[in-house]
Amino acid sequence: LTTSYELKALQAQINPHFLFNTLNTISAFIRMDPKKARELLREFAVFYRKTLENADDLIELSRELEQTQRYFMFELARFGEDKLSLTVNLPEELADIPVPAFMVQPIVENGVRHARHDDGTLNITISVHSEGNDLYIDIADDGVGMSEEKRQNIMHAKSTSGLGIAVRNINDRVTGYFAPGSKMSYKSELGKGTTVTLFLKDALILNSGKTLG
């Protein structure tokens, strides 16, 4: 129940800054490129609808990654394609694996918010692979990275808002939906980037009979 309430809180924060910045971006495109503004506005409506509906259900991994890419489109419009890049590697045979909704997008959003260099492009890569019946989702960036102390603080965050609640909520759902041993882990090095790994033990068999949202 606590995890469910935290998820609702996490959704509710789709954070005001993101909302404000995205609407400002769309407003600017209305003058410069009305066609692009219309496209962004349509996608923004889809993004919010899909975020707010059935968020505590299981969905196909492909849908979760599509929503993540939809979010990233707005950040590209805001910062420019020379500042951000997202690559998604999802094998076709793993596209339909059921996962908790709203699991990957907050991690990518955190990278956009905190990992960007002052100069150059922040490259984010989402890679999915399986080993036996286990599923691995790696979200890696080549950004500013973090110290070991900060990494430890993130993984043991007690915050009730922002990144603290996001990390705890995602980890709780990973460990709650999947077999014992499932976990979320961070690896990072200052100046070289960060990799977040979602290890979903027995995901290829445990969720085969679960109903998708």
GROMACS .gro file of C-alpha atoms in nm:
model
  213
    1LEU     CA    1   0.000   0.000   0.000
    2THR     CA    2   0.285   0.236   0.086
    3THR     CA    3   0.450   0.161  -0.248
    4SER     CA    4   0.122   0.237  -0.427
    5TYR     CA    5   0.088   0.573  -0.251
    6GLU     CA    6   0.450   0.655  -0.332
    7LEU     CA    7   0.386   0.576  -0.697
    8LYS     CA    8   0.092   0.815  -0.699
    9ALA     CA    9   0.313   1.080  -0.540
   10LEU     CA   10   0.584   1.010  -0.797
   11GLN     CA   11   0.336   1.048  -1.081
   12ALA     CA   12   0.193   1.365  -0.932
   13GLN     CA   13   0.536   1.522  -0.940
   14ILE     CA   14   0.591   1.455  -1.308
   15ASN     CA   15   0.756   1.728  -1.196
   16PRO     CA   16   0.619   2.079  -1.208
   17HIS     CA   17   0.948   2.202  -1.355
   18PHE     CA   18   0.917   1.952  -1.641
   19LEU     CA   19   0.557   2.063  -1.703
   20PHE     CA   20   0.649   2.432  -1.696
   21ASN     CA   21   0.956   2.389  -1.918
   22THR     CA   22   0.773   2.172  -2.170
   23LEU     CA   23   0.484   2.417  -2.206
   24ASN     CA   24   0.733   2.700  -2.250
   25THR     CA   25   0.913   2.500  -2.518
   26ILE     CA   26   0.587   2.433  -2.703
   27SER     CA   27   0.496   2.803  -2.678
   28ALA     CA   28   0.826   2.899  -2.838
   29PHE     CA   29   0.771   2.653  -3.124
   30ILE     CA   30   0.429   2.805  -3.195
   31ARG     CA   31   0.611   3.108  -3.335
   32MET     CA   32   0.912   2.935  -3.487
   33ASP     CA   33   0.765   2.608  -3.612
   34PRO     CA   34   0.385   2.569  -3.572
   35LYS     CA   35   0.390   2.218  -3.720
   36LYS     CA   36   0.645   2.106  -3.459
   37ALA     CA   37   0.441   2.273  -3.185
   38ARG     CA   38   0.130   2.079  -3.286
   39GLU     CA   39   0.327   1.754  -3.289
   40LEU     CA   40   0.471   1.821  -2.943
   41LEU     CA   41   0.131   1.916  -2.803
   42ARG     CA   42  -0.027   1.594  -2.930
   43GLU     CA   43   0.256   1.386  -2.787
   44PHE     CA   44   0.238   1.574  -2.459
   45ALA     CA   45  -0.129   1.486  -2.424
   46VAL     CA   46  -0.052   1.119  -2.493
   47PHE     CA   47   0.237   1.125  -2.247
   48TYR     CA   48   0.023   1.254  -1.962
   49ARG     CA   49  -0.268   1.026  -2.037
   50LYS     CA   50  -0.051   0.716  -2.043
   51THR     CA   51   0.135   0.823  -1.730
   52LEU     CA   52  -0.180   0.877  -1.527
   53GLU     CA   53  -0.378   0.572  -1.638
   54ASN     CA   54  -0.315   0.220  -1.509
   55ALA     CA   55   0.023   0.316  -1.368
   56ASP     CA   56   0.013   0.049  -1.098
   57ASP     CA   57  -0.050  -0.228  -1.351
   58LEU     CA   58   0.201  -0.436  -1.541
   59ILE     CA   59   0.261  -0.329  -1.900
   60GLU     CA   60   0.474  -0.461  -2.186
   61LEU     CA   61   0.836  -0.353  -2.163
   62SER     CA   62   0.804  -0.208  -2.513
   63ARG     CA   63   0.527   0.027  -2.391
   64GLU     CA   64   0.736   0.144  -2.098
   65LEU     CA   65   1.026   0.223  -2.331
   66GLU     CA   66   0.795   0.397  -2.581
   67GLN     CA   67   0.673   0.623  -2.299
   68THR     CA   68   1.034   0.692  -2.203
   69GLN     CA   69   1.116   0.788  -2.561
   70ARG     CA   70   0.807   1.010  -2.571
   71TYR     CA   71   0.929   1.192  -2.260
   72PHE     CA   72   1.274   1.228  -2.414
   73MET     CA   73   1.127   1.397  -2.722
   74PHE     CA   74   1.028   1.697  -2.511
   75GLU     CA   75   1.374   1.724  -2.360
   76LEU     CA   76   1.525   1.711  -2.709
   77ALA     CA   77   1.297   1.995  -2.816
   78ARG     CA   78   1.400   2.191  -2.510
   79PHE     CA   79   1.778   2.139  -2.511
   80GLY     CA   80   1.847   2.054  -2.876
   81GLU     CA   81   1.962   1.737  -3.050
   82ASP     CA   82   2.324   1.845  -3.010
   83LYS     CA   83   2.289   1.826  -2.632
   84LEU     CA   84   2.103   1.499  -2.575
   85SER     CA   85   2.089   1.155  -2.734
   86LEU     CA   86   1.890   0.844  -2.642
   87THR     CA   87   1.949   0.496  -2.784
   88VAL     CA   88   1.720   0.202  -2.703
   89ASN     CA   89   1.830  -0.157  -2.761
   90LEU     CA   90   1.535  -0.390  -2.706
   91PRO     CA   91   1.545  -0.739  -2.861
   92GLU     CA   92   1.214  -0.822  -3.025
   93GLU     CA   93   1.174  -1.142  -2.824
   94LEU     CA   94   1.180  -0.942  -2.498
   95ALA     CA   95   0.941  -0.665  -2.602
   96ASP     CA   96   0.632  -0.824  -2.444
   97ILE     CA   97   0.783  -0.905  -2.103
   98PRO     CA   98   0.549  -0.758  -1.836
   99VAL     CA   99   0.709  -0.499  -1.610
  100PRO     CA  100   0.575  -0.242  -1.362
  101ALA     CA  101   0.483   0.083  -1.537
  102PHE     CA  102   0.678   0.403  -1.477
  103MET     CA  103   0.999   0.218  -1.401
  104VAL     CA  104   1.255   0.330  -1.663
  105GLN     CA  105   1.139   0.684  -1.746
  106PRO     CA  106   1.220   0.837  -1.402
  107ILE     CA  107   1.576   0.703  -1.427
  108VAL     CA  108   1.625   0.862  -1.769
  109GLU     CA  109   1.471   1.187  -1.643
  110ASN     CA  110   1.716   1.190  -1.355
  111GLY     CA  111   2.002   1.152  -1.602
  112VAL     CA  112   1.879   1.447  -1.808
  113ARG     CA  113   1.843   1.661  -1.497
  114HIS     CA  114   2.169   1.577  -1.322
  115ALA     CA  115   2.420   1.412  -1.557
  116ARG     CA  116   2.458   1.672  -1.834
  117HIS     CA  117   2.798   1.832  -1.893
  118ASP     CA  118   2.826   2.207  -1.947
  119ASP     CA  119   2.947   2.131  -2.299
  120GLY     CA  120   2.896   1.844  -2.539
  121THR     CA  121   2.625   1.581  -2.574
  122LEU     CA  122   2.483   1.363  -2.299
  123ASN     CA  123   2.438   1.016  -2.446
  124ILE     CA  124   2.194   0.783  -2.272
  125THR     CA  125   2.160   0.418  -2.372
  126ILE     CA  126   1.891   0.174  -2.260
  127SER     CA  127   1.996  -0.185  -2.318
  128VAL     CA  128   1.785  -0.493  -2.247
  129HIS     CA  129   1.911  -0.850  -2.243
  130SER     CA  130   1.829  -1.179  -2.080
  131GLU     CA  131   2.040  -1.451  -1.921
  132GLY     CA  132   1.840  -1.769  -1.879
  133ASN     CA  133   1.508  -1.656  -1.729
  134ASP     CA  134   1.653  -1.336  -1.582
  135LEU     CA  135   1.607  -0.993  -1.739
  136TYR     CA  136   1.855  -0.706  -1.723
  137ILE     CA  137   1.770  -0.344  -1.808
  138ASP     CA  138   2.073  -0.113  -1.813
  139ILE     CA  139   2.029   0.265  -1.832
  140ALA     CA  140   2.374   0.411  -1.893
  141ASP     CA  141   2.494   0.767  -1.952
  142ASP     CA  142   2.832   0.927  -2.022
  143GLY     CA  143   2.760   1.227  -1.802
  144VAL     CA  144   2.927   1.386  -1.503
  145GLY     CA  145   2.902   1.079  -1.282
  146MET     CA  146   2.902   1.091  -0.904
  147SER     CA  147   3.116   1.017  -0.601
  148GLU     CA  148   3.085   0.694  -0.406
  149GLU     CA  149   2.933   0.887  -0.117
  150LYS     CA  150   2.660   1.031  -0.338
  151ARG     CA  151   2.595   0.689  -0.494
  152GLN     CA  152   2.548   0.538  -0.149
  153ASN     CA  153   2.317   0.822  -0.048
  154ILE     CA  154   2.096   0.763  -0.353
  155MET     CA  155   2.061   0.391  -0.287
  156HIS     CA  156   1.972   0.451   0.078
  157ALA     CA  157   1.770   0.768   0.026
  158LYS     CA  158   1.510   0.847   0.291
  159SER     CA  159   1.373   1.149   0.105
  160THR     CA  160   0.997   1.163   0.054
  161SER     CA  161   1.023   1.359  -0.269
  162GLY     CA  162   1.229   1.387  -0.585
  163LEU     CA  163   1.500   1.132  -0.660
  164GLY     CA  164   1.475   0.972  -0.316
  165ILE     CA  165   1.116   0.860  -0.357
  166ALA     CA  166   1.177   0.762  -0.722
  167VAL     CA  167   1.469   0.531  -0.640
  168ARG     CA  168   1.295   0.376  -0.342
  169ASN     CA  169   0.970   0.329  -0.532
  170ILE     CA  170   1.132   0.168  -0.833
  171ASN     CA  171   1.342  -0.060  -0.613
  172ASP     CA  172   1.037  -0.158  -0.406
  173ARG     CA  173   0.841  -0.257  -0.715
  174VAL     CA  174   1.134  -0.446  -0.867
  175THR     CA  175   1.177  -0.650  -0.549
  176GLY     CA  176   0.801  -0.683  -0.499
  177TYR     CA  177   0.700  -0.804  -0.845
  178PHE     CA  178   0.992  -1.034  -0.917
  179ALA     CA  179   1.172  -1.327  -0.754
  180PRO     CA  180   1.402  -1.284  -0.452
  181GLY     CA  181   1.737  -1.145  -0.560
  182SER     CA  182   1.584  -0.889  -0.796
  183LYS     CA  183   1.729  -0.544  -0.740
  184MET     CA  184   1.815  -0.199  -0.866
  185SER     CA  185   2.183  -0.103  -0.858
  186TYR     CA  186   2.395   0.203  -0.942
  187LYS     CA  187   2.751   0.214  -1.075
  188SER     CA  188   2.913   0.551  -1.131
  189GLU     CA  189   3.247   0.722  -1.179
  190LEU     CA  190   3.308   1.094  -1.161
  191GLY     CA  191   3.355   1.242  -1.505
  192LYS     CA  192   3.270   0.917  -1.685
  193GLY     CA  193   2.903   0.852  -1.625
  194THR     CA  194   2.651   0.637  -1.446
  195THR     CA  195   2.483   0.303  -1.512
  196VAL     CA  196   2.162   0.197  -1.340
  197THR     CA  197   2.081  -0.173  -1.369
  198LEU     CA  198   1.741  -0.327  -1.305
  199PHE     CA  199   1.791  -0.698  -1.243
  200LEU     CA  200   1.458  -0.882  -1.271
  201LYS     CA  201   1.511  -1.240  -1.160
  202ASP     CA  202   1.300  -1.504  -1.338
  203ALA     CA  203   1.114  -1.227  -1.523
  204LEU     CA  204   1.077  -1.445  -1.832
  205ILE     CA  205   0.872  -1.705  -1.646
  206LEU     CA  206   0.728  -1.544  -1.332
  207ASN     CA  207   0.517  -1.290  -1.517
  208SER     CA  208   0.398  -1.511  -1.802
  209GLY     CA  209   0.051  -1.544  -1.653
  210LYS     CA  210   0.004  -1.193  -1.516
  211THR     CA  211  -0.255  -0.956  -1.659
  212LEU     CA  212  -0.125  -0.654  -1.842
  213GLY     CA  213  -0.270  -0.309  -1.793
   0.00000   0.00000   0.00000
